[in-house]
Coordinates of C-alpha atoms and ligand atoms in Angstrom, one line a residue:
X1 CA 28.0 21.0 -77.8
X2 CA 28.8 24.2 -75.8
X3 CA 25.9 26.0 -74.3
X4 CA 25.2 29.5 -75.7
X5 CA 25.9 32.5 -73.6
X6 CA 22.8 34.6 -73.2
X7 CA 22.2 38.1 -72.0
X8 CA 18.7 39.3 -70.9
X9 CA 17.4 42.8 -71.2
X10 CA 14.7 43.9 -68.8
X11 CA 13.0 47.0 -67.5
X12 CA 10.8 45.7 -64.7
X13 CA 9.4 42.6 -63.0
X14 CA 11.5 40.2 -65.0
X15 CA 9.3 37.1 -64.7
X16 CA 10.3 35.9 -68.2
X17 CA 13.9 36.4 -67.3
X18 CA 13.4 34.3 -64.2
X19 CA 11.8 31.5 -66.2
X20 CA 14.8 31.5 -68.5
X21 CA 17.2 31.4 -65.5
X22 CA 15.3 28.6 -63.9
X23 CA 15.3 26.5 -67.1
X24 CA 19.0 27.1 -67.7
X25 CA 19.8 25.6 -64.3
X26 CA 19.4 22.3 -66.1
X27 CA 22.9 21.5 -67.6
X28 CA 21.1 19.9 -70.5
X29 CA 19.5 23.2 -71.5
X30 CA 21.4 24.5 -74.5
X31 CA 21.8 28.1 -73.2
X32 CA 23.1 29.7 -70.0
X33 CA 22.0 33.1 -68.7
X34 CA 25.2 34.9 -67.9
X35 CA 24.3 38.6 -67.7
X36 CA 21.3 40.8 -67.2
X37 CA 21.0 44.5 -68.2
X38 CA 18.2 46.9 -67.1
X39 CA 17.6 50.4 -68.3
X40 CA 15.8 51.0 -64.9
X41 CA 17.8 51.0 -61.7
X42 CA 14.6 49.9 -59.7
X43 CA 13.7 47.0 -61.9
X44 CA 12.6 44.2 -59.5
X45 CA 14.1 41.6 -61.7
X46 CA 17.7 42.7 -61.0
X47 CA 17.7 41.5 -57.4
X48 CA 16.6 38.0 -58.5
X49 CA 19.3 37.8 -61.2
X50 CA 21.9 38.9 -58.7
X51 CA 20.6 36.3 -56.1
X52 CA 21.3 33.6 -58.7
X53 CA 24.9 34.7 -59.1
X54 CA 24.3 36.4 -62.4
X55 CA 26.1 39.6 -63.1
X56 CA 23.8 42.6 -63.6
X57 CA 24.3 46.1 -65.1
X58 CA 22.0 49.2 -65.0
X59 CA 22.3 51.2 -68.1
X60 CA 20.0 54.3 -67.8
X61 CA 18.9 55.6 -71.2
X62 CA 18.6 59.1 -69.7
X63 CA 22.4 59.2 -69.4
X64 CA 22.7 59.1 -73.2
X65 CA 22.2 61.9 -75.7
X66 CA 20.1 60.0 -78.2
X67 CA 18.4 56.7 -78.8
X68 CA 21.2 55.7 -81.1
X69 CA 23.9 56.7 -78.6
X70 CA 22.2 54.5 -75.9
X71 CA 21.9 51.6 -78.3
X72 CA 25.6 51.9 -79.3
X73 CA 26.7 51.9 -75.7
X74 CA 24.4 49.0 -74.9
X75 CA 25.6 46.9 -77.8
X76 CA 29.2 47.6 -76.9
X77 CA 28.6 46.5 -73.4
X78 CA 26.8 43.3 -74.5
X79 CA 29.7 42.5 -76.9
X80 CA 32.2 42.9 -74.0
X81 CA 30.4 40.0 -72.3
X82 CA 31.0 37.6 -75.2
X83 CA 27.3 36.8 -75.5
X84 CA 25.9 34.6 -78.3
X85 CA 22.2 35.5 -77.9
X86 CA 20.3 38.5 -76.4
X87 CA 16.8 38.0 -75.0
X88 CA 14.6 41.1 -74.6
X89 CA 12.2 40.3 -71.8
X90 CA 10.0 43.2 -70.9
X91 CA 12.7 45.6 -72.1
X92 CA 10.5 48.7 -72.7
X93 CA 12.6 50.4 -75.4
X94 CA 12.2 50.9 -79.1
X95 CA 15.4 49.6 -80.5
X96 CA 17.4 51.2 -83.3
X97 CA 19.4 49.5 -86.1
X98 CA 22.5 50.5 -84.2
X99 CA 21.7 47.7 -81.8
X100 CA 19.6 45.4 -83.9
X101 CA 22.1 45.0 -86.7
X102 CA 24.9 44.0 -84.4
X103 CA 22.7 41.1 -83.1
X104 CA 20.9 40.2 -86.3
X105 CA 19.4 36.7 -86.0
X106 CA 20.6 36.4 -82.4
X107 CA 18.2 38.7 -80.6
X108 CA 14.8 37.5 -79.4
X109 CA 11.8 39.4 -78.0
X110 CA 8.6 38.2 -76.3
X111 CA 5.4 40.0 -77.2
X112 CA 2.1 39.4 -75.5
X113 CA -0.1 38.8 -78.6
X114 CA -0.5 36.4 -81.5
X115 CA 1.7 38.4 -83.9
X116 CA 1.2 39.8 -86.4
X117 CA -1.9 40.9 -84.4
X118 CA -1.6 43.7 -81.9
X119 CA 2.0 45.0 -82.3
X120 CA 2.9 47.7 -79.8
X121 CA 1.4 48.4 -76.4
X122 CA -1.9 47.5 -74.7
X123 CA -2.4 44.3 -76.5
X124 CA -4.8 42.8 -73.9
X125 CA -7.1 45.8 -74.0
X126 CA -7.1 45.8 -77.8
X127 CA -7.9 42.1 -78.0
X128 CA -10.8 42.4 -75.6
X129 CA -12.1 45.5 -77.4
X130 CA -12.1 43.5 -80.7
X131 CA -14.0 40.7 -79.1
X132 CA -11.2 38.3 -79.9
X133 CA -11.9 34.7 -79.0
X134 CA -8.2 33.8 -78.8
X135 CA -5.1 35.7 -77.7
X136 CA -1.6 34.7 -76.7
X137 CA 2.1 35.4 -76.9
X138 CA 4.8 35.2 -79.5
X139 CA 8.6 35.0 -79.3
X140 CA 10.2 36.5 -82.4
X141 CA 13.5 37.4 -83.9
X142 CA 14.1 41.2 -83.5
X143 CA 14.3 43.0 -86.7
X144 CA 14.0 46.7 -87.6
X145 CA 10.2 46.4 -87.8
X146 CA 8.7 46.9 -84.3
X147 CA 7.3 43.5 -83.1
X148 CA 7.7 42.4 -86.8
X149 CA 10.5 39.9 -87.1
X150 CA 10.0 36.2 -87.8
X151 CA 8.0 34.3 -85.2
X152 CA 10.0 31.5 -83.5
X153 CA 7.2 30.1 -81.2
X154 CA 3.6 31.1 -80.3
X155 CA 1.2 30.0 -77.6
X156 CA -2.6 30.5 -77.7
X157 CA -4.9 31.1 -74.8
X158 CA -8.7 31.4 -74.9
X159 CA -10.4 34.8 -74.1
X160 CA -13.1 33.9 -71.5
X161 CA -16.4 35.7 -70.7
X162 CA -15.8 38.4 -68.1
X163 CA -12.1 38.8 -68.9
X164 CA -10.5 42.1 -68.0
X165 CA -7.2 43.2 -69.3
X166 CA -5.7 42.0 -66.0
X167 CA -7.2 38.5 -66.0
X168 CA -6.3 38.0 -69.7
X169 CA -2.7 39.3 -69.1
X170 CA -2.3 36.8 -66.3
X171 CA -3.5 33.9 -68.5
X172 CA -1.1 35.0 -71.2
X173 CA 1.8 35.5 -68.8
X174 CA 1.5 31.9 -67.7
X175 CA 2.1 30.6 -71.2
X176 CA 4.8 33.2 -71.9
X177 CA 7.3 31.6 -69.5
X178 CA 7.4 28.1 -71.0
X179 CA 7.1 29.6 -74.5
X180 CA 10.3 31.7 -74.0
X181 CA 12.2 28.7 -72.6
X182 CA 11.2 26.7 -75.7
X183 CA 12.0 29.5 -78.2
X184 CA 15.4 30.2 -76.7
X185 CA 16.3 26.5 -76.8
X186 CA 15.3 26.4 -80.4
X187 CA 17.5 29.4 -81.4
X188 CA 20.4 28.2 -79.2
X189 CA 20.4 24.8 -80.9
X190 CA 20.1 26.3 -84.4
X191 CA 23.2 28.5 -84.1
Ligands
LIG1 C1 5.5 40.4 -70.7 O1 4.1 40.4 -70.8 C2 6.1 40.5 -72.1 O2 5.4 39.7 -73.1 C3 6.1 41.9 -72.4 O3 6.3 42.6 -71.2 C4 5.9 41.7 -70.1 C5 7.2 41.6 -69.3 O4 6.9 40.8 -68.1 N1 7.0 42.2 -73.4 P1 8.1 40.3 -67.2 O5 9.0 41.6 -66.9 O6 8.9 39.3 -68.0 O7 7.5 39.8 -66.0

């Protein structure tokens, strides 16, 4: 079985991207990370990807006239890399059908909540404000509905007394990394 070629989209730190790169070092992992794109030139994750011999590309959304124009250029770029799967990993963009439809069923996103709870931003603050007892992360297929596509894998963490958005985010992030590795393997083997 040939390993699936994966591109990762980031905007910042890139710790989920790093987890995927590390997992994919194992030749038995069903996917390889072959390319990384950031919409921000100063995304810290870019340097790590490059240090691992992975090609990187900055595509600044501000260089494009519209959201659709950016997404069309991005999709074209990704197609030129002959990728099988796209992983959004802290890619802070609202995506349009121009991009989403090109990669239907082959694009994943990680979201820091137990979807369908807390779509959108500030998930940890909102979970705490609600007095939630549990919180977590989800990896889902990207569809036109923001944070709304079918969930592939979820991980739950407890909300503990005295939690702040920061302590809760850190606990969630710890489970995000193995979660994304598991979800990508699941999609890669299903294609
Ligand atoms: C993660 O919490 C992810 O769930 C969310 O953005 C954050 C990205 O972190 N979509 P990193 O860039 O992967 O470290």
